Tab-separated table of C-alpha atoms and ligand atoms in Angstrom:
chain	number	residue	atom	x	y	z
A	12	MET	CA	0.000	0.000	0.000
A	13	THR	CA	1.004	3.619	-0.358
A	14	ILE	CA	1.364	6.061	2.498
A	15	LEU	CA	-1.577	8.058	1.157
A	16	SER	CA	-3.875	5.042	1.133
A	17	HIS	CA	-3.022	4.354	4.792
A	18	THR	CA	-4.158	7.854	5.707
A	19	GLU	CA	-7.715	6.839	4.760
A	20	ASN	CA	-7.870	4.329	7.630
A	21	LEU	CA	-5.223	5.346	10.143
A	22	ARG	CA	-5.385	8.382	12.365
A	23	THR	CA	-2.536	10.778	11.692
A	24	PRO	CA	0.132	11.263	12.914
A	25	PHE	CA	1.654	7.828	12.490
A	26	TYR	CA	4.983	6.341	11.483
A	27	HIS	CA	5.404	4.524	8.214
A	28	TYR	CA	8.252	2.024	7.754
A	29	ASP	CA	9.379	0.909	4.311
A	30	SER	CA	10.234	-2.779	4.641
A	31	ALA	CA	11.804	-3.012	1.172
A	32	LEU	CA	14.288	-0.259	2.051
A	33	LEU	CA	14.971	-1.829	5.442
A	34	SER	CA	15.710	-5.155	3.732
A	35	ARG	CA	18.011	-3.507	1.191
A	36	THR	CA	19.829	-1.728	4.022
A	37	LEU	CA	20.277	-4.963	5.971
A	38	GLU	CA	21.563	-6.692	2.822
A	39	ALA	CA	24.026	-3.851	2.211
A	40	ILE	CA	25.418	-4.296	5.732
A	41	SER	CA	25.635	-8.070	5.400
A	42	SER	CA	27.375	-7.873	2.053
A	43	ALA	CA	29.868	-5.245	3.312
A	44	ILE	CA	31.008	-7.611	6.080
A	45	ALA	CA	30.587	-10.906	4.199
A	46	ASP	CA	34.355	-11.267	3.742
A	47	SER	CA	35.040	-10.571	7.447
A	48	PRO	CA	33.674	-13.457	9.510
A	49	SER	CA	34.956	-11.900	12.719
A	50	PHE	CA	32.700	-8.817	12.223
A	51	HIS	CA	29.279	-8.855	13.946
A	52	VAL	CA	26.641	-6.146	14.035
A	53	HIS	CA	24.465	-5.688	17.107
A	54	TYR	CA	21.629	-3.379	16.113
A	55	ALA	CA	21.184	-0.540	18.646
A	56	VAL	CA	17.583	-1.145	19.730
A	57	LYS	CA	17.322	2.376	21.190
A	58	ALA	CA	17.031	3.771	17.651
A	59	CYS	CA	13.725	2.021	16.949
A	60	ALA	CA	12.128	-0.821	18.887
A	61	THR	CA	8.937	-1.160	16.861
A	62	PRO	CA	8.218	-4.919	16.748
A	63	SER	CA	7.848	-5.177	12.951
A	64	VAL	CA	11.226	-3.459	12.512
A	65	LEU	CA	12.980	-5.486	15.212
A	66	SER	CA	11.716	-8.832	13.948
A	67	ARG	CA	13.080	-8.133	10.470
A	68	ILE	CA	16.467	-7.200	11.865
A	69	SER	CA	16.666	-10.310	14.050
A	70	ALA	CA	15.549	-12.499	11.102
A	71	ALA	CA	18.430	-11.050	9.067
A	72	GLY	CA	20.834	-12.518	11.631
A	73	PHE	CA	21.897	-9.390	13.513
A	74	GLY	CA	22.449	-9.206	17.264
A	75	ALA	CA	20.995	-6.541	19.570
A	76	ASP	CA	22.601	-3.771	21.608
A	77	CYS	CA	20.272	-2.933	24.509
A	78	VAL	CA	20.394	-0.175	27.111
A	79	SER	CA	17.617	-1.230	29.476
A	80	GLY	CA	15.845	-4.261	30.859
A	81	GLY	CA	12.826	-3.277	28.780
A	82	GLU	CA	14.884	-3.374	25.590
A	83	ILE	CA	16.290	-6.803	26.479
A	84	VAL	CA	12.773	-8.177	27.008
A	85	ARG	CA	11.558	-6.594	23.745
A	86	ALA	CA	14.583	-7.887	21.795
A	87	VAL	CA	14.071	-11.454	23.034
A	88	GLU	CA	10.346	-11.233	22.205
A	89	GLN	CA	11.244	-10.182	18.667
A	90	GLY	CA	13.545	-13.099	18.018
A	91	PHE	CA	17.040	-12.017	19.083
A	92	ARG	CA	18.950	-14.834	20.784
A	93	PRO	CA	20.179	-13.843	24.270
A	94	SER	CA	23.666	-14.965	23.214
A	95	ASP	CA	23.520	-12.203	20.560
A	96	ILE	CA	22.529	-9.458	23.023
A	97	VAL	CA	24.844	-6.965	24.700
A	98	PHE	CA	23.716	-4.627	27.464
A	99	ALA	CA	25.155	-1.110	27.888
A	100	GLY	CA	24.227	1.949	29.957
A	101	VAL	CA	25.710	4.025	32.766
A	102	GLY	CA	22.886	3.328	35.183
A	103	LYS	CA	21.802	-0.301	35.178
A	104	SER	CA	19.265	-1.058	37.933
A	105	ASP	CA	19.482	-4.246	39.969
A	106	TRP	CA	16.361	-5.703	38.316
A	107	GLU	CA	17.823	-5.007	34.888
A	108	ILE	CA	21.072	-6.750	35.802
A	109	ARG	CA	19.055	-9.730	37.088
A	110	THR	CA	16.920	-9.828	33.926
A	111	ALA	CA	20.070	-9.854	31.779
A	112	LEU	CA	21.670	-12.611	33.861
A	113	GLU	CA	18.520	-14.724	33.770
A	114	CYS	CA	18.355	-14.386	29.971
A	115	GLY	CA	22.027	-15.274	29.585
A	116	ILE	CA	23.100	-12.306	27.438
A	117	ALA	CA	26.491	-12.233	25.661
A	118	ALA	CA	28.029	-9.317	27.581
A	119	PHE	CA	27.434	-6.433	29.931
A	120	ASN	CA	29.167	-3.303	28.686
A	121	VAL	CA	30.303	-1.998	32.056
A	122	GLU	CA	30.799	1.723	32.528
A	123	SER	CA	32.327	2.035	36.025
A	124	VAL	CA	34.058	0.108	38.817
A	125	GLU	CA	31.035	0.775	41.007
A	126	GLU	CA	28.805	-0.983	38.473
A	127	LEU	CA	31.293	-3.834	38.083
A	128	ASP	CA	31.122	-4.545	41.810
A	129	VAL	CA	27.306	-4.563	41.815
A	130	ILE	CA	27.134	-6.919	38.809
A	131	ASN	CA	29.652	-9.188	40.521
A	132	ALA	CA	27.604	-9.281	43.739
A	133	ILE	CA	24.297	-9.937	41.957
A	134	ALA	CA	25.844	-12.664	39.771
A	135	LEU	CA	27.341	-14.408	42.815
A	136	GLU	CA	23.974	-14.238	44.569
A	137	MET	CA	22.368	-15.880	41.517
A	138	GLY	CA	25.126	-18.483	41.154
A	139	LYS	CA	26.167	-17.078	37.762
A	140	VAL	CA	29.212	-15.538	36.137
A	141	ALA	CA	28.522	-12.341	34.191
A	142	PRO	CA	30.473	-11.830	30.944
A	143	VAL	CA	31.810	-8.285	31.057
A	144	ALA	CA	33.215	-5.900	28.463
A	145	LEU	CA	34.627	-2.673	29.831
A	146	ARG	CA	33.529	0.523	28.158
A	147	ILE	CA	36.646	2.592	27.768
A	148	ASN	CA	36.440	6.269	27.022
A	149	PRO	CA	38.769	6.720	24.035
A	150	ASN	CA	38.785	10.522	24.293
A	151	VAL	CA	38.131	10.833	20.556
A	152	ASP	CA	36.141	13.814	19.284
A	153	ALA	CA	33.276	12.685	17.045
A	154	HIS	CA	32.727	16.225	15.702
A	155	THR	CA	28.975	15.873	15.952
A	156	HIS	CA	26.145	17.608	17.840
A	157	GLU	CA	27.174	18.254	21.449
A	158	LYS	CA	24.167	16.338	22.765
A	159	ILE	CA	25.177	13.159	20.950
A	160	THR	CA	28.936	13.095	21.395
A	161	THR	CA	30.016	10.546	23.978
A	162	GLY	CA	33.694	9.662	23.552
A	163	LEU	CA	35.282	12.643	25.299
A	164	ASN	CA	36.687	12.470	28.816
A	165	GLU	CA	34.176	14.927	30.266
A	166	ASN	CA	31.188	12.759	29.256
A	167	LYS	CA	29.427	10.658	31.868
A	168	PHE	CA	30.052	7.496	29.827
A	169	GLY	CA	32.741	4.871	30.199
A	170	ILE	CA	35.942	4.300	32.147
A	171	ALA	CA	38.956	6.570	31.562
A	172	ALA	CA	41.624	4.925	29.385
A	173	GLU	CA	44.174	5.566	32.144
A	174	ALA	CA	42.186	3.330	34.504
A	175	MET	CA	41.706	0.500	31.979
A	176	LEU	CA	44.456	-1.787	33.204
A	177	SER	CA	43.537	-1.571	36.864
A	178	VAL	CA	39.823	-2.188	36.138
A	179	ILE	CA	40.680	-5.234	33.996
A	180	ARG	CA	42.824	-6.582	36.851
A	181	ARG	CA	39.961	-6.010	39.230
A	182	THR	CA	37.539	-7.803	36.869
A	183	GLN	CA	39.925	-10.758	36.704
A	184	SER	CA	40.088	-10.910	40.497
A	185	LEU	CA	36.301	-11.141	40.987
A	186	GLU	CA	34.505	-14.472	40.801
A	187	GLY	CA	31.101	-13.310	39.613
A	188	VAL	CA	32.369	-11.634	36.439
A	189	ARG	CA	34.488	-12.729	33.478
A	190	PHE	CA	36.452	-10.265	31.350
A	191	VAL	CA	35.529	-10.732	27.676
A	192	GLY	CA	36.383	-7.515	25.925
A	193	LEU	CA	36.541	-3.787	25.458
A	194	HIS	CA	33.746	-1.499	24.346
A	195	PHE	CA	33.954	1.959	22.787
A	196	HIS	CA	31.456	4.457	21.383
A	197	ILE	CA	32.365	7.965	20.310
A	198	GLY	CA	29.038	9.524	19.337
A	199	SER	CA	26.229	9.516	16.839
A	200	GLN	CA	25.418	10.974	13.385
A	201	ILE	CA	29.093	10.939	12.384
A	202	THR	CA	29.282	11.774	8.693
A	203	THR	CA	33.035	11.638	8.002
A	204	PHE	CA	35.352	8.713	8.548
A	205	GLY	CA	38.082	10.682	10.355
A	206	PRO	CA	36.669	10.081	13.864
A	207	PHE	CA	36.397	6.337	13.180
A	208	GLU	CA	40.004	6.319	11.900
A	209	ALA	CA	41.114	8.076	15.096
A	210	LEU	CA	39.184	5.493	17.119
A	211	CYS	CA	41.008	2.628	15.345
A	212	HIS	CA	44.416	4.146	16.111
A	213	ARG	CA	43.435	4.700	19.725
A	214	ILE	CA	42.200	1.111	20.132
A	215	ASN	CA	45.396	-0.264	18.549
A	216	ALA	CA	47.465	1.656	21.094
A	217	LEU	CA	45.325	0.418	24.006
A	218	THR	CA	45.380	-3.238	22.912
A	219	ASP	CA	49.173	-3.038	22.390
A	220	THR	CA	49.484	-2.048	26.046
A	221	LEU	CA	47.317	-4.994	27.076
A	222	ARG	CA	49.258	-7.453	24.925
A	223	ARG	CA	52.462	-6.386	26.666
A	224	GLU	CA	50.726	-7.124	29.973
A	225	GLY	CA	49.729	-10.590	28.719
A	226	ILE	CA	46.012	-9.744	28.677
A	227	SER	CA	43.990	-11.134	25.798
A	228	VAL	CA	40.821	-9.456	24.624
A	229	ARG	CA	38.258	-11.747	22.985
A	230	THR	CA	35.986	-9.036	21.605
A	231	LEU	CA	36.436	-5.450	20.592
A	232	ASN	CA	33.241	-3.447	20.263
A	233	VAL	CA	33.497	-0.127	18.448
A	234	GLY	CA	29.932	1.042	19.147
A	235	GLY	CA	27.779	2.784	16.555
A	236	GLY	CA	27.596	6.295	15.204
A	237	LEU	CA	27.549	6.078	11.416
A	238	GLY	CA	25.453	9.014	10.197
A	239	ILE	CA	22.897	9.371	7.435
A	240	ASP	CA	21.983	12.048	4.901
A	241	TYR	CA	19.039	13.992	6.340
A	242	ASP	CA	19.236	16.635	3.610
A	243	TYR	CA	19.005	14.319	0.588
A	244	PRO	CA	17.366	11.089	1.750
A	245	GLU	CA	16.236	10.124	-1.758
A	246	ALA	CA	19.784	10.460	-3.122
A	247	HIS	CA	21.332	8.483	-0.243
A	248	PRO	CA	18.735	6.060	1.095
A	249	ILE	CA	21.464	3.625	2.169
A	250	PRO	CA	24.586	4.799	4.025
A	251	ASP	CA	28.051	4.019	2.708
A	252	PHE	CA	28.568	0.819	4.678
A	253	GLU	CA	31.422	-0.348	2.410
A	254	SER	CA	33.597	2.639	3.333
A	255	TYR	CA	32.580	2.487	6.974
A	256	PHE	CA	33.512	-1.157	7.491
A	257	SER	CA	36.599	-0.899	5.286
A	258	THR	CA	37.954	1.779	7.657
A	259	PHE	CA	38.045	-0.857	10.399
A	260	LYS	CA	39.277	-3.601	8.040
A	261	ARG	CA	42.193	-1.398	7.002
A	262	LEU	CA	43.163	0.184	10.282
A	263	LEU	CA	42.249	-1.973	13.226
A	264	HIS	CA	44.767	-4.657	14.175
A	265	LEU	CA	42.706	-7.725	15.001
A	266	GLU	CA	44.372	-10.758	16.520
A	267	PRO	CA	43.522	-14.228	15.223
A	268	GLY	CA	40.267	-15.357	16.811
A	269	GLN	CA	39.389	-11.863	18.022
A	270	GLU	CA	35.869	-10.637	17.210
A	271	LEU	CA	34.916	-7.123	16.196
A	272	HIS	CA	31.460	-5.920	17.157
A	273	PHE	CA	29.507	-2.908	15.870
A	274	GLU	CA	26.413	-1.271	17.367
A	275	LEU	CA	24.770	0.582	14.508
A	276	GLY	CA	21.365	2.092	15.136
A	277	ARG	CA	20.559	5.164	13.071
A	278	ALA	CA	22.293	3.916	9.904
A	279	VAL	CA	20.128	0.784	9.927
A	280	VAL	CA	16.665	2.279	10.360
A	281	ALA	CA	16.591	6.065	9.894
A	282	GLN	CA	15.890	6.249	6.177
A	283	CYS	CA	13.175	3.597	6.170
A	284	GLY	CA	10.870	5.571	8.482
A	285	SER	CA	8.673	8.616	7.855
A	286	LEU	CA	6.375	10.514	10.172
A	287	VAL	CA	3.041	11.018	8.433
A	288	SER	CA	1.015	14.098	9.367
A	289	ARG	CA	-2.007	16.032	8.118
A	290	VAL	CA	-2.257	19.766	7.578
A	291	LEU	CA	-4.747	21.278	10.001
A	292	TYR	CA	-4.452	24.912	9.040
A	293	VAL	CA	-2.501	27.140	6.707
A	294	LYS	CA	-2.286	30.258	8.823
A	295	LYS	CA	-1.290	33.682	7.585
A	296	GLY	CA	0.876	35.448	10.159
A	297	VAL	CA	2.062	39.045	9.936
A	298	ASP	CA	5.258	38.343	7.979
A	299	LYS	CA	5.088	34.625	7.417
A	300	GLN	CA	2.815	31.731	6.691
A	301	PHE	CA	2.521	28.755	8.972
A	302	VAL	CA	1.551	25.260	8.045
A	303	ILE	CA	0.146	23.762	11.236
A	304	VAL	CA	0.206	19.968	11.113
A	305	ASP	CA	-1.280	17.457	13.540
A	306	ALA	CA	2.158	15.971	14.366
A	307	GLY	CA	4.336	17.734	16.884
A	308	MET	CA	7.423	17.487	19.012
A	309	THR	CA	5.652	14.783	21.024
A	310	ASP	CA	5.783	12.561	17.926
A	311	LEU	CA	9.224	13.594	16.652
A	312	VAL	CA	11.320	15.498	19.172
A	313	ARG	CA	14.548	15.687	17.158
A	314	PRO	CA	13.963	19.139	15.552
A	315	ALA	CA	13.098	20.704	18.944
A	316	MET	CA	15.816	18.852	20.850
A	317	TYR	CA	18.757	18.919	18.445
A	318	GLY	CA	17.681	21.406	15.775
A	319	SER	CA	17.527	18.486	13.341
A	320	PHE	CA	16.111	18.705	9.848
A	321	HIS	CA	13.630	16.089	8.647
A	322	LYS	CA	12.806	16.715	5.029
A	323	PRO	CA	9.098	17.542	4.650
A	324	GLU	CA	7.222	16.371	1.581
A	325	ASN	CA	3.617	17.195	0.710
A	326	LEU	CA	2.304	13.977	-0.850
A	327	THR	CA	-1.160	15.352	-1.590
A	328	ALA	CA	0.187	18.417	-3.383
A	329	ALA	CA	2.238	16.106	-5.591
A	330	VAL	CA	-0.887	14.120	-6.542
A	331	ARG	CA	-2.817	17.359	-7.111
A	332	GLY	CA	-0.043	18.552	-9.386
A	333	GLU	CA	0.307	21.768	-7.358
A	334	SER	CA	2.333	24.140	-9.476
A	335	SER	CA	2.858	27.159	-7.207
A	336	GLU	CA	5.290	27.321	-4.303
A	337	GLU	CA	5.158	29.145	-0.981
A	338	THR	CA	7.509	29.659	1.950
A	339	TYR	CA	6.282	28.226	5.237
A	340	ASP	CA	7.221	27.556	8.818
A	341	ILE	CA	5.914	24.039	9.457
A	342	VAL	CA	4.851	23.742	13.081
A	343	GLY	CA	3.034	21.346	15.374
A	344	PRO	CA	0.095	21.859	17.741
A	345	ILE	CA	2.009	21.588	21.052
A	346	CYS	CA	2.019	24.494	23.491
A	347	GLU	CA	5.772	25.102	23.178
A	348	SER	CA	7.411	27.607	20.890
A	349	SER	CA	10.085	25.027	20.044
A	350	ASP	CA	7.426	22.825	18.442
A	351	VAL	CA	8.700	23.660	14.968
A	352	PHE	CA	9.701	21.187	12.253
A	353	VAL	CA	11.297	23.683	9.900
A	354	LYS	CA	11.367	27.430	9.338
A	355	GLY	CA	11.237	29.322	6.054
A	356	TYR	CA	10.836	26.228	3.915
A	357	ARG	CA	9.923	26.570	0.256
A	358	MET	CA	7.492	23.920	-0.913
A	359	PRO	CA	4.340	23.414	-3.002
A	360	ARG	CA	1.332	25.409	-1.811
A	361	ALA	CA	-0.392	23.527	1.016
A	362	GLN	CA	-4.076	23.168	1.856
A	363	ARG	CA	-5.981	21.936	4.870
A	364	GLY	CA	-6.120	18.128	4.754
A	365	ASP	CA	-2.875	17.645	2.796
A	366	ILE	CA	-0.614	14.832	3.928
A	367	ILE	CA	2.904	15.964	4.793
A	368	VAL	CA	5.558	13.377	5.618
A	369	PHE	CA	8.802	14.030	7.435
A	370	ARG	CA	11.542	11.813	6.038
A	371	SER	CA	14.472	10.033	7.702
A	372	ALA	CA	12.497	9.594	10.915
A	373	GLY	CA	12.970	5.856	11.435
A	374	ALA	CA	15.691	6.319	14.045
A	375	TYR	CA	15.050	8.109	17.358
A	376	GLY	CA	11.606	9.081	16.091
A	377	GLU	CA	8.737	6.886	17.250
A	378	ILE	CA	10.768	5.551	20.168
A	379	MET	CA	11.317	9.045	21.607
A	380	ALA	CA	7.644	10.017	21.352
A	381	SER	CA	5.976	11.328	24.510
A	382	GLN	CA	2.470	11.937	25.768
A	383	TYR	CA	2.991	15.577	26.687
A	384	ASN	CA	-0.327	17.461	26.472
A	385	CYS	CA	-2.036	14.060	27.008
A	386	ARG	CA	-1.563	13.258	23.374
A	387	PRO	CA	-1.867	9.647	22.261
A	388	LEU	CA	1.384	8.046	21.111
A	389	PRO	CA	1.683	7.811	17.320
A	390	GLY	CA	0.865	4.443	15.794
A	391	SER	CA	2.892	2.761	13.089
A	392	VAL	CA	2.503	0.713	9.963
A	393	MET	CA	4.950	-1.130	7.721
A	394	ASP	CA	4.673	-1.902	4.012
B	16	LLP	N1	26.178	2.231	21.114
B	16	LLP	C1	26.106	3.091	22.148
B	16	LLP	C2	26.846	2.794	23.367
B	16	LLP	C3	25.319	4.255	22.043
B	16	LLP	O1	25.260	5.087	23.075
B	16	LLP	C4	24.605	4.516	20.847
B	16	LLP	C5	23.763	5.702	20.716
B	16	LLP	C6	24.701	3.579	19.797
B	16	LLP	C7	25.509	2.458	19.966
B	16	LLP	C8	23.984	3.762	18.495
B	16	LLP	O2	24.414	4.902	17.845
B	16	LLP	P1	23.947	5.208	16.339
B	16	LLP	O3	24.553	4.140	15.427
B	16	LLP	O4	22.488	5.177	16.285
B	16	LLP	O5	24.517	6.541	16.065
B	16	LLP	N2	18.661	10.529	20.231
B	16	LLP	C9	19.809	10.983	19.467
B	16	LLP	C10	20.860	9.911	19.318
B	16	LLP	C11	21.358	9.363	20.630
B	16	LLP	C12	22.383	8.283	20.441
B	16	LLP	C13	22.687	7.633	21.733
B	16	LLP	N3	23.594	6.540	21.653
B	16	LLP	C14	19.314	11.495	18.108
B	16	LLP	O6	18.113	11.497	17.880
B	16	LLP	O7	20.116	11.929	17.275
C-alpha cells in the first residue's frame, strides 16, 4: 500500500516504515562484512524498537545492543537470541542486571568500577558468572552535535583509558564476572570517517598495552555512530557501509580469533521511516505563513531537541499537481514555541487536509515520542 492510502484508515500522525528499504539496508550491511567473519553487528535497539522493525532485523541474523531491561525483554520477544545481546548503559538497575543474567546475554558493557562490583555481587547471589566488556572512554572527538557526542573524557560514559588496566585486573580478580572484551562508542550521526580512523588508532594503542601485559581481549566493540543524509534522503537512502567497514578492516589490528562488534542504530533504520502528518491549518501570520500539522514534538522530538532537519514532503500536493510554491514555517500543535519542524521552507502550496511526511524519521523518532499534552502516542505501519 502507499502512504496516502493508509491515511484513509489510520489516524494521523503515524509512522510509516518501508520494509523493502529496510531489507536492502540490511543486505548492504551483510554484504559489506561478508568477507570478514569476525565482524558482527548488534543493532542498537534504542534507535527504533517497533516490533515489525525489530523482527526483520533479528531475522536477518543481527544481534541486539540494549540499554535497558525493557529493551532486552523486547529484543528477546522479537527473536534475538540472548547470546547475541549486549547490554550497555551508565545506570543499570538491579532488576535489569538480574533480567540480563537470567536471559544469559552475551556481555554487559560496564561503565564504572562501582557498576562492576554490583554486577559481581548480583551474579554471585544468583550463582552465575557475568560476561563483562569494559567501556573505555577513548577521548576521541566525534565532531557531531554536542548532545550526541560521547567519547570525550568529560562525558558521563565509560571508564577513563588511564584506569583500563587496573579495572581489567579487578575484573579478573572477581569471581562473579568474566572479562571478555573492550567497548567503545564515540558519538552519533558521524558523517566523516576521520573520527572512526582516530578510534582505530586509539584502540590499537590500548590493545598493544594490554598485549604487553599478557592480557587477551576476545571481543572489541566499536559502538555505533555512522550518520545518514538527512538533507538528501532520496539520493542516499542507504549509508556508505562499504567505506565504513573498510575503515576498520584497514586500520584496526585484530588478533587471530578476536571478534569485532559494531552497534549501529541510526544507519540501519533512519531512512526507512517517515512521520506522516495532516495539515490542520494554513495560517497567515504578519510576515510569514505557517503550516500547522497534527504531528508535533511529542511525535518527533529531534527538531526541537537537536535542531535536526527532517525533510518535509507534501504527498497530496504532488498528486494534485500543485504548481505554485510558498515559503512556510511548518509547526506542530504543542504548546511550546520550540514545536517547529522547519522554518522558512519553500514547498508546493499547502491546503488543509494535505498529507505531509517528514523523512528520515525511522531512528530516534517513534521511540522518543511522549504523551505531553495528554496526546496519544503515534501508531505505526509497515509496508
Ligand atoms: N552504542 C552506544 C553505546 C550508544 O550510546 C549509541 C547511541 C549507539 C551504539 C547507536 O548509535 P547510532 O549508530 O544510532 O549513532 N537521540 C539521538 C541519538 C542518541 C544516540 C545515543 N547513543 C538522536 O536522535 O540523534
